[in-house]
mmCIF file of C-alpha atoms and ligand atoms in Angstrom:
data_model
loop_
_atom_site.group_PDB
_atom_site.id
_atom_site.type_symbol
_atom_site.label_atom_id
_atom_site.label_comp_id
_atom_site.label_asym_id
_atom_site.label_seq_id
_atom_site.Cartn_x
_atom_site.Cartn_y
_atom_site.Cartn_z
ATOM 1 C CA UNK A 18 0.000 -0.098 -0.393
ATOM 2 C CA UNK A 19 1.439 3.324 -0.966
ATOM 3 C CA UNK A 20 1.194 6.278 1.290
ATOM 4 C CA UNK A 21 1.448 9.809 0.163
ATOM 5 C CA UNK A 22 3.893 11.783 2.132
ATOM 6 C CA UNK A 23 4.656 15.278 0.682
ATOM 7 C CA UNK A 24 7.506 16.785 2.222
ATOM 8 C CA UNK A 25 8.602 20.809 1.517
ATOM 9 C CA UNK A 26 11.040 22.508 1.971
ATOM 10 C CA UNK A 27 11.107 26.193 3.060
ATOM 11 C CA UNK A 28 14.347 28.871 3.848
ATOM 12 C CA UNK A 29 14.170 28.746 7.890
ATOM 13 C CA UNK A 30 12.413 31.504 9.192
ATOM 14 C CA UNK A 31 15.356 32.051 11.935
ATOM 15 C CA UNK A 32 19.378 30.903 11.401
ATOM 16 C CA UNK A 33 20.109 27.698 13.531
ATOM 17 C CA UNK A 34 23.560 29.474 13.831
ATOM 18 C CA UNK A 35 24.714 30.886 16.827
ATOM 19 C CA UNK A 36 27.203 33.486 17.057
ATOM 20 C CA UNK A 37 27.426 36.516 18.939
ATOM 21 C CA UNK A 38 25.454 39.000 17.580
ATOM 22 C CA UNK A 39 25.596 41.245 20.953
ATOM 23 C CA UNK A 40 22.658 41.126 23.559
ATOM 24 C CA UNK A 41 19.609 41.144 20.638
ATOM 25 C CA UNK A 42 20.892 38.491 18.292
ATOM 26 C CA UNK A 43 21.941 36.474 22.775
ATOM 27 C CA UNK A 44 18.846 36.685 23.910
ATOM 28 C CA UNK A 45 17.457 35.796 20.489
ATOM 29 C CA UNK A 46 19.401 32.361 20.772
ATOM 30 C CA UNK A 47 19.391 31.125 23.878
ATOM 31 C CA UNK A 48 16.365 30.752 24.158
ATOM 32 C CA UNK A 49 13.896 27.531 22.867
ATOM 33 C CA UNK A 50 16.252 25.178 21.788
ATOM 34 C CA UNK A 51 18.802 25.846 23.204
ATOM 35 C CA UNK A 52 20.558 25.685 25.998
ATOM 36 C CA UNK A 53 20.089 28.309 28.667
ATOM 37 C CA UNK A 54 23.039 29.869 30.201
ATOM 38 C CA UNK A 55 22.422 32.727 32.708
ATOM 39 C CA UNK A 56 20.668 36.056 31.016
ATOM 40 C CA UNK A 57 22.293 39.458 32.176
ATOM 41 C CA UNK A 58 19.100 40.455 33.845
ATOM 42 C CA UNK A 59 19.609 37.536 36.057
ATOM 43 C CA UNK A 60 23.811 37.318 36.274
ATOM 44 C CA UNK A 61 24.181 41.002 35.807
ATOM 45 C CA UNK A 62 26.901 39.495 34.240
ATOM 46 C CA UNK A 63 28.360 39.482 30.289
ATOM 47 C CA UNK A 64 28.571 36.427 28.970
ATOM 48 C CA UNK A 65 32.337 35.919 28.241
ATOM 49 C CA UNK A 66 32.379 34.693 24.771
ATOM 50 C CA UNK A 67 34.128 31.613 24.835
ATOM 51 C CA UNK A 68 31.940 28.667 26.333
ATOM 52 C CA UNK A 69 29.161 30.665 26.791
ATOM 53 C CA UNK A 70 27.979 30.815 23.815
ATOM 54 C CA UNK A 71 24.955 28.539 23.056
ATOM 55 C CA UNK A 72 24.751 25.193 22.265
ATOM 56 C CA UNK A 73 22.027 23.632 19.873
ATOM 57 C CA UNK A 74 20.517 20.855 22.253
ATOM 58 C CA UNK A 75 17.598 19.641 20.210
ATOM 59 C CA UNK A 76 15.405 18.940 17.111
ATOM 60 C CA UNK A 77 11.782 20.541 17.222
ATOM 61 C CA UNK A 78 9.214 19.649 15.880
ATOM 62 C CA UNK A 79 5.692 21.406 16.016
ATOM 63 C CA UNK A 80 2.904 19.276 14.962
ATOM 64 C CA UNK A 81 0.224 20.904 13.215
ATOM 65 C CA UNK A 82 -2.937 20.077 12.013
ATOM 66 C CA UNK A 83 -7.031 21.082 12.465
ATOM 67 C CA UNK A 84 -8.960 20.611 15.712
ATOM 68 C CA UNK A 85 -9.581 16.796 16.039
ATOM 69 C CA UNK A 86 -6.718 15.914 13.488
ATOM 70 C CA UNK A 87 -5.171 12.953 15.691
ATOM 71 C CA UNK A 88 -2.308 15.198 16.840
ATOM 72 C CA UNK A 89 -2.480 14.111 20.622
ATOM 73 C CA UNK A 90 -3.212 10.197 19.165
ATOM 74 C CA UNK A 91 0.334 11.010 16.965
ATOM 75 C CA UNK A 92 2.513 12.453 19.585
ATOM 76 C CA UNK A 93 1.058 9.927 22.193
ATOM 77 C CA UNK A 94 2.294 7.342 19.349
ATOM 78 C CA UNK A 95 5.780 8.394 19.292
ATOM 79 C CA UNK A 96 5.971 9.456 22.917
ATOM 80 C CA UNK A 97 6.596 5.563 23.141
ATOM 81 C CA UNK A 98 10.284 6.124 21.459
ATOM 82 C CA UNK A 99 13.326 7.506 24.324
ATOM 83 C CA UNK A 100 14.908 10.030 22.734
ATOM 84 C CA UNK A 101 11.906 11.328 21.984
ATOM 85 C CA UNK A 102 10.332 14.093 24.422
ATOM 86 C CA UNK A 103 6.322 15.217 23.205
ATOM 87 C CA UNK A 104 4.625 18.130 24.724
ATOM 88 C CA UNK A 105 1.174 18.383 24.272
ATOM 89 C CA UNK A 106 -1.083 21.410 24.041
ATOM 90 C CA UNK A 107 -1.428 23.208 27.302
ATOM 91 C CA UNK A 108 -5.057 22.964 26.811
ATOM 92 C CA UNK A 109 -5.581 22.255 30.455
ATOM 93 C CA UNK A 110 -4.756 26.151 31.317
ATOM 94 C CA UNK A 111 -6.850 27.436 28.240
ATOM 95 C CA UNK A 112 -9.625 26.007 30.571
ATOM 96 C CA UNK A 113 -8.449 26.698 33.861
ATOM 97 C CA UNK A 114 -6.609 29.455 34.734
ATOM 98 C CA UNK A 115 -7.176 30.902 38.294
ATOM 99 C CA UNK A 116 -10.089 28.942 38.256
ATOM 100 C CA UNK A 117 -11.928 30.705 35.248
ATOM 101 C CA UNK A 118 -11.987 28.857 31.478
ATOM 102 C CA UNK A 119 -10.823 31.351 28.643
ATOM 103 C CA UNK A 120 -11.538 28.490 26.196
ATOM 104 C CA UNK A 121 -15.556 28.174 27.260
ATOM 105 C CA UNK A 122 -15.517 31.988 27.183
ATOM 106 C CA UNK A 123 -13.825 32.016 23.733
ATOM 107 C CA UNK A 124 -16.664 29.898 22.340
ATOM 108 C CA UNK A 125 -19.828 31.232 24.481
ATOM 109 C CA UNK A 126 -18.951 35.270 22.335
ATOM 110 C CA UNK A 127 -15.422 35.160 20.482
ATOM 111 C CA UNK A 128 -16.488 38.878 20.464
ATOM 112 C CA UNK A 129 -15.490 39.687 23.586
ATOM 113 C CA UNK A 130 -13.324 36.669 24.830
ATOM 114 C CA UNK A 131 -11.171 35.965 21.870
ATOM 115 C CA UNK A 132 -8.289 38.157 23.086
ATOM 116 C CA UNK A 133 -8.633 36.547 26.399
ATOM 117 C CA UNK A 134 -7.922 33.029 24.951
ATOM 118 C CA UNK A 135 -5.101 33.832 22.438
ATOM 119 C CA UNK A 136 -3.454 36.734 24.887
ATOM 120 C CA UNK A 137 -2.821 33.719 26.976
ATOM 121 C CA UNK A 138 -2.529 30.783 24.320
ATOM 122 C CA UNK A 139 0.201 32.806 22.977
ATOM 123 C CA UNK A 140 2.076 33.407 26.044
ATOM 124 C CA UNK A 141 1.129 29.362 27.321
ATOM 125 C CA UNK A 142 2.701 28.698 24.009
ATOM 126 C CA UNK A 143 5.844 30.206 23.815
ATOM 127 C CA UNK A 144 6.542 28.616 27.569
ATOM 128 C CA UNK A 145 5.990 25.894 25.904
ATOM 129 C CA UNK A 146 8.761 26.811 23.138
ATOM 130 C CA UNK A 147 11.639 27.975 25.549
ATOM 131 C CA UNK A 148 10.669 25.240 27.993
ATOM 132 C CA UNK A 149 13.636 23.283 29.271
ATOM 133 C CA UNK A 150 14.257 20.365 27.158
ATOM 134 C CA UNK A 151 14.312 17.464 27.853
ATOM 135 C CA UNK A 152 15.595 14.620 25.268
ATOM 136 C CA UNK A 153 17.049 14.955 21.567
ATOM 137 C CA UNK A 154 14.348 15.126 19.965
ATOM 138 C CA UNK A 155 10.683 17.519 20.713
ATOM 139 C CA UNK A 156 7.680 17.204 19.130
ATOM 140 C CA UNK A 157 5.567 19.698 20.341
ATOM 141 C CA UNK A 158 1.686 20.216 18.910
ATOM 142 C CA UNK A 159 0.767 23.219 17.110
ATOM 143 C CA UNK A 160 2.478 26.174 17.926
ATOM 144 C CA UNK A 161 3.156 29.977 18.878
ATOM 145 C CA UNK A 162 2.961 30.877 15.128
ATOM 146 C CA UNK A 163 -0.834 28.619 14.641
ATOM 147 C CA UNK A 164 -2.016 29.842 17.376
ATOM 148 C CA UNK A 165 -1.708 33.499 15.467
ATOM 149 C CA UNK A 166 -1.996 32.842 11.714
ATOM 150 C CA UNK A 167 -4.520 30.180 11.902
ATOM 151 C CA UNK A 168 -7.062 31.089 15.700
ATOM 152 C CA UNK A 169 -6.320 35.162 15.828
ATOM 153 C CA UNK A 170 -6.752 35.301 11.840
ATOM 154 C CA UNK A 171 -9.910 32.882 11.954
ATOM 155 C CA UNK A 172 -11.822 35.663 14.661
ATOM 156 C CA UNK A 173 -10.344 38.414 12.398
ATOM 157 C CA UNK A 174 -11.502 37.652 9.131
ATOM 158 C CA UNK A 175 -14.688 35.892 10.743
ATOM 159 C CA UNK A 176 -15.526 39.249 12.564
ATOM 160 C CA UNK A 177 -15.760 37.725 15.943
ATOM 161 C CA UNK A 178 -12.429 39.650 16.997
ATOM 162 C CA UNK A 179 -12.490 43.352 16.864
ATOM 163 C CA UNK A 180 -9.737 45.537 14.559
ATOM 164 C CA UNK A 181 -8.234 46.996 17.726
ATOM 165 C CA UNK A 182 -8.042 43.271 19.600
ATOM 166 C CA UNK A 183 -6.258 41.636 16.966
ATOM 167 C CA UNK A 184 -4.054 45.114 16.906
ATOM 168 C CA UNK A 185 -3.128 44.226 19.634
ATOM 169 C CA UNK A 186 -2.324 40.429 19.758
ATOM 170 C CA UNK A 187 -0.747 41.657 16.655
ATOM 171 C CA UNK A 188 2.109 43.755 17.948
ATOM 172 C CA UNK A 189 2.806 41.337 20.781
ATOM 173 C CA UNK A 190 3.519 37.754 18.125
ATOM 174 C CA UNK A 191 5.298 40.343 16.426
ATOM 175 C CA UNK A 192 7.551 41.371 19.323
ATOM 176 C CA UNK A 193 8.142 38.176 20.401
ATOM 177 C CA UNK A 194 8.925 36.322 16.541
ATOM 178 C CA UNK A 195 11.653 39.473 16.313
ATOM 179 C CA UNK A 196 13.526 39.771 19.881
ATOM 180 C CA UNK A 197 13.214 36.087 20.946
ATOM 181 C CA UNK A 198 14.289 33.271 18.633
ATOM 182 C CA UNK A 199 12.181 29.569 18.437
ATOM 183 C CA UNK A 200 13.696 27.498 16.520
ATOM 184 C CA UNK A 201 11.588 25.389 14.533
ATOM 185 C CA UNK A 202 13.234 22.381 12.429
ATOM 186 C CA UNK A 203 10.099 20.473 10.822
ATOM 187 C CA UNK A 204 6.182 21.363 10.887
ATOM 188 C CA UNK A 205 4.513 17.668 10.665
ATOM 189 C CA UNK A 206 1.292 18.146 9.124
ATOM 190 C CA UNK A 207 -2.022 15.973 9.440
ATOM 191 C CA UNK A 208 -4.144 17.116 6.634
ATOM 192 C CA UNK A 209 -7.185 15.689 7.188
ATOM 193 C CA UNK A 210 -10.638 17.188 5.356
ATOM 194 C CA UNK A 211 -12.502 19.092 8.377
ATOM 195 C CA UNK A 212 -15.934 16.523 7.675
ATOM 196 C CA UNK A 213 -13.393 14.303 8.989
ATOM 197 C CA UNK A 214 -12.874 16.017 11.970
ATOM 198 C CA UNK A 215 -15.802 16.728 12.396
ATOM 199 C CA UNK A 216 -16.678 12.847 13.008
ATOM 200 C CA UNK A 217 -13.480 13.121 15.275
ATOM 201 C CA UNK A 218 -14.294 16.312 17.406
ATOM 202 C CA UNK A 219 -18.038 14.625 18.393
ATOM 203 C CA UNK A 220 -16.659 11.311 19.189
ATOM 204 C CA UNK A 221 -14.659 13.376 21.624
ATOM 205 C CA UNK A 222 -17.176 15.440 23.172
ATOM 206 C CA UNK A 223 -14.852 18.650 24.746
ATOM 207 C CA UNK A 224 -17.601 20.610 26.402
ATOM 208 C CA UNK A 225 -16.844 23.922 25.165
ATOM 209 C CA UNK A 226 -16.462 22.389 21.153
ATOM 210 C CA UNK A 227 -20.043 20.673 21.317
ATOM 211 C CA UNK A 228 -20.772 24.151 19.530
ATOM 212 C CA UNK A 229 -18.545 24.113 17.014
ATOM 213 C CA UNK A 230 -20.074 23.750 12.974
ATOM 214 C CA UNK A 231 -18.569 21.882 10.517
ATOM 215 C CA UNK A 232 -17.993 25.497 9.382
ATOM 216 C CA UNK A 233 -15.834 26.728 11.988
ATOM 217 C CA UNK A 234 -12.759 23.379 10.952
ATOM 218 C CA UNK A 235 -13.811 24.910 7.350
ATOM 219 C CA UNK A 236 -12.219 28.206 8.367
ATOM 220 C CA UNK A 237 -9.355 26.691 9.714
ATOM 221 C CA UNK A 238 -8.656 24.485 7.820
ATOM 222 C CA UNK A 239 -8.574 27.207 4.458
ATOM 223 C CA UNK A 240 -6.100 28.609 6.908
ATOM 224 C CA UNK A 241 -3.942 25.872 7.059
ATOM 225 C CA UNK A 242 -3.794 25.233 3.425
ATOM 226 C CA UNK A 243 -3.364 28.578 2.726
ATOM 227 C CA UNK A 244 -0.169 28.993 5.654
ATOM 228 C CA UNK A 245 1.294 25.391 4.581
ATOM 229 C CA UNK A 246 0.065 24.076 1.330
ATOM 230 C CA UNK A 247 -0.227 27.284 -0.944
ATOM 231 C CA UNK A 248 1.609 29.274 1.249
ATOM 232 C CA UNK A 249 0.053 32.060 0.618
ATOM 233 C CA UNK A 250 -0.297 33.662 3.653
ATOM 234 C CA UNK A 251 2.115 33.761 6.152
ATOM 235 C CA UNK A 252 5.934 33.032 6.814
ATOM 236 C CA UNK A 253 6.956 29.132 7.309
ATOM 237 C CA UNK A 254 8.943 28.928 10.252
ATOM 238 C CA UNK A 255 10.423 25.127 9.032
ATOM 239 C CA UNK A 256 10.057 22.766 5.806
ATOM 240 C CA UNK A 257 6.988 21.271 6.085
ATOM 241 C CA UNK A 258 5.998 16.890 6.126
ATOM 242 C CA UNK A 259 2.986 17.033 5.067
ATOM 243 C CA UNK A 260 0.532 13.283 6.489
ATOM 244 C CA UNK A 261 -2.436 13.001 4.592
ATOM 245 C CA UNK A 262 -4.587 11.947 8.209
ATOM 246 C CA UNK A 263 -8.707 10.943 7.292
ATOM 247 C CA UNK A 264 -6.989 7.546 7.134
ATOM 248 C CA UNK A 265 -8.221 4.598 10.387
ATOM 249 C CA UNK A 266 -6.336 4.718 13.102
ATOM 250 C CA UNK A 267 -4.371 1.450 12.302
ATOM 251 C CA UNK A 268 -3.321 3.318 8.937
ATOM 252 C CA UNK A 269 -2.192 5.945 10.739
ATOM 253 C CA UNK A 270 0.264 4.440 12.826
ATOM 254 C CA UNK A 271 1.627 2.365 9.999
ATOM 255 C CA UNK A 272 2.498 5.711 8.367
ATOM 256 C CA UNK A 273 3.916 7.204 11.423
ATOM 257 C CA UNK A 274 6.124 4.218 11.603
ATOM 258 C CA UNK A 275 6.963 4.422 7.928
ATOM 259 C CA UNK A 276 7.987 8.667 8.558
ATOM 260 C CA UNK A 277 9.819 7.913 11.604
ATOM 261 C CA UNK A 278 13.442 8.669 10.239
ATOM 262 C CA UNK A 279 12.278 11.525 7.805
ATOM 263 C CA UNK A 280 10.990 12.985 11.246
ATOM 264 C CA UNK A 281 14.054 12.047 13.928
ATOM 265 C CA UNK A 282 16.427 13.386 11.131
ATOM 266 C CA UNK A 283 14.127 16.643 11.135
ATOM 267 C CA UNK A 284 17.969 18.438 11.674
ATOM 268 C CA UNK A 285 19.177 17.467 8.840
ATOM 269 C CA UNK A 286 16.197 19.279 5.929
HETATM 270 N N1 ADP B 2 -6.487 7.604 12.511
HETATM 271 C C1 ADP B 2 -7.790 8.304 13.329
HETATM 272 N N2 ADP B 2 -9.444 7.648 13.511
HETATM 273 C C2 ADP B 2 -10.215 7.093 13.889
HETATM 274 N N3 ADP B 2 -10.251 8.330 15.040
HETATM 275 C C3 ADP B 2 -9.139 8.752 15.459
HETATM 276 C C4 ADP B 2 -7.912 8.826 14.250
HETATM 277 N N4 ADP B 2 -7.247 9.686 15.422
HETATM 278 C C5 ADP B 2 -7.492 10.141 16.843
HETATM 279 N N5 ADP B 2 -8.792 9.818 16.583
HETATM 280 C C6 ADP B 2 -9.902 10.327 17.817
HETATM 281 O O1 ADP B 2 -10.265 11.150 16.973
HETATM 282 C C7 ADP B 2 -10.305 11.653 18.222
HETATM 283 C C8 ADP B 2 -9.793 13.347 18.120
HETATM 284 O O2 ADP B 2 -7.782 13.002 18.335
HETATM 285 P P1 ADP B 2 -7.011 13.860 18.715
HETATM 286 O O3 ADP B 2 -5.818 12.994 18.513
HETATM 287 O O4 ADP B 2 -7.481 14.056 20.633
HETATM 288 O O5 ADP B 2 -6.862 15.140 17.857
HETATM 289 P P2 ADP B 2 -6.218 16.493 18.244
HETATM 290 O O6 ADP B 2 -4.710 16.080 19.108
HETATM 291 O O7 ADP B 2 -5.541 16.766 17.106
HETATM 292 O O8 ADP B 2 -7.088 17.343 18.505
HETATM 293 C C9 ADP B 2 -10.092 11.631 19.765
HETATM 294 O O9 ADP B 2 -11.033 10.795 20.094
HETATM 295 C C10 ADP B 2 -9.089 9.814 18.986
HETATM 296 O O10 ADP B 2 -9.501 9.162 19.676
HETATM 297 O O1 LIG B 3 -4.735 29.648 19.520
HETATM 298 C C1 LIG B 3 -5.405 28.679 19.745
HETATM 299 C C2 LIG B 3 -5.419 27.256 19.974
HETATM 300 C C3 LIG B 3 -6.103 26.274 20.221
HETATM 301 N N1 LIG B 3 -7.382 26.650 19.987
HETATM 302 C C4 LIG B 3 -8.726 25.385 20.183
HETATM 303 C C5 LIG B 3 -8.990 24.837 19.200
HETATM 304 C C6 LIG B 3 -9.629 23.672 20.644
HETATM 305 O O2 LIG B 3 -10.814 23.681 20.834
HETATM 306 C C7 LIG B 3 -8.665 23.785 21.327
HETATM 307 C C8 LIG B 3 -7.119 22.820 20.756
HETATM 308 O O3 LIG B 3 -7.916 21.917 20.380
HETATM 309 P P1 LIG B 3 -6.948 20.228 19.279
HETATM 310 O O4 LIG B 3 -7.736 18.803 19.583
HETATM 311 O O5 LIG B 3 -5.637 19.857 19.916
HETATM 312 O O6 LIG B 3 -7.457 20.945 17.998
HETATM 313 O O7 LIG B 3 -8.346 24.983 21.500
HETATM 314 C C9 LIG B 3 -7.850 27.557 19.868
HETATM 315 O O8 LIG B 3 -8.516 28.360 20.369
HETATM 316 N N2 LIG B 3 -6.932 28.712 20.253
#
């Protein structure tokens, strides 16, 4: 049985090389998949060039796809590999921040609560990207990029986010990506039809998501396709491995196994 997989290369948005480029470059290079060293703010001392250059210490892979496309299931599969660390989306935080549920609030009234949820998503995704690494390969569910390019964009384009909220979120996002290096080596895109996701969403039955109509998943799908396939919307921060993901679980696991080598070789792309 042949399985169709497309590898689309992309120019990296951030150079992986870590040379001394002054404080701004240092701040950027030290984040994410780089070994963290004491910052000027913490230590009050400027790092010496030799011995303090940040060392790249893990391969970072983001698994992208529509809601209920199978990202968590994919990550669960790879979590059994000892050299791979998986980071799922911090959805428990989005459902409970100091007793509040911004995810539920956003679905109830996106115009009012969209910015609240997306501000918190942006913070928690940044925290995920920058957290200390625990294995040579890290697979992370979604990214700060899809939070902005897919979900914020969808709210704004559908008229469910006021222009001022979109502007503030965009300013934050632009500042973060201009000042902090967020290394991504590979994007694994689980490409599904919105209908498949709708079926899986109903089967999963997450309380907050009961209100999601098929049209919402169609909009998210279009934004993903514009971003990662047609490349007509936003910069793509890494090469993209497209895995068709409408298949049953058994066939999906087979595809994951077939792609294991490509995924683990992400740093060589
Ligand atoms: N290939 C598949 N075929 C059928 N159901 C699937 C498949 N992959 C995942 N599921 C089920 O679909 C639902 C959503 O999957 P999940 O991995 O949670 O998606 P995501 O993390 O992308 O939202 C879950 O109930 C899961 O068990
Ligand atoms: O930036 C974001 C990211 C996610 N969400 C929503 C969409 C879904 O309801 C959940 C994530 O579920 P998955 O099953 O992992 O896709 O969170 C959002 O609104 N904004």
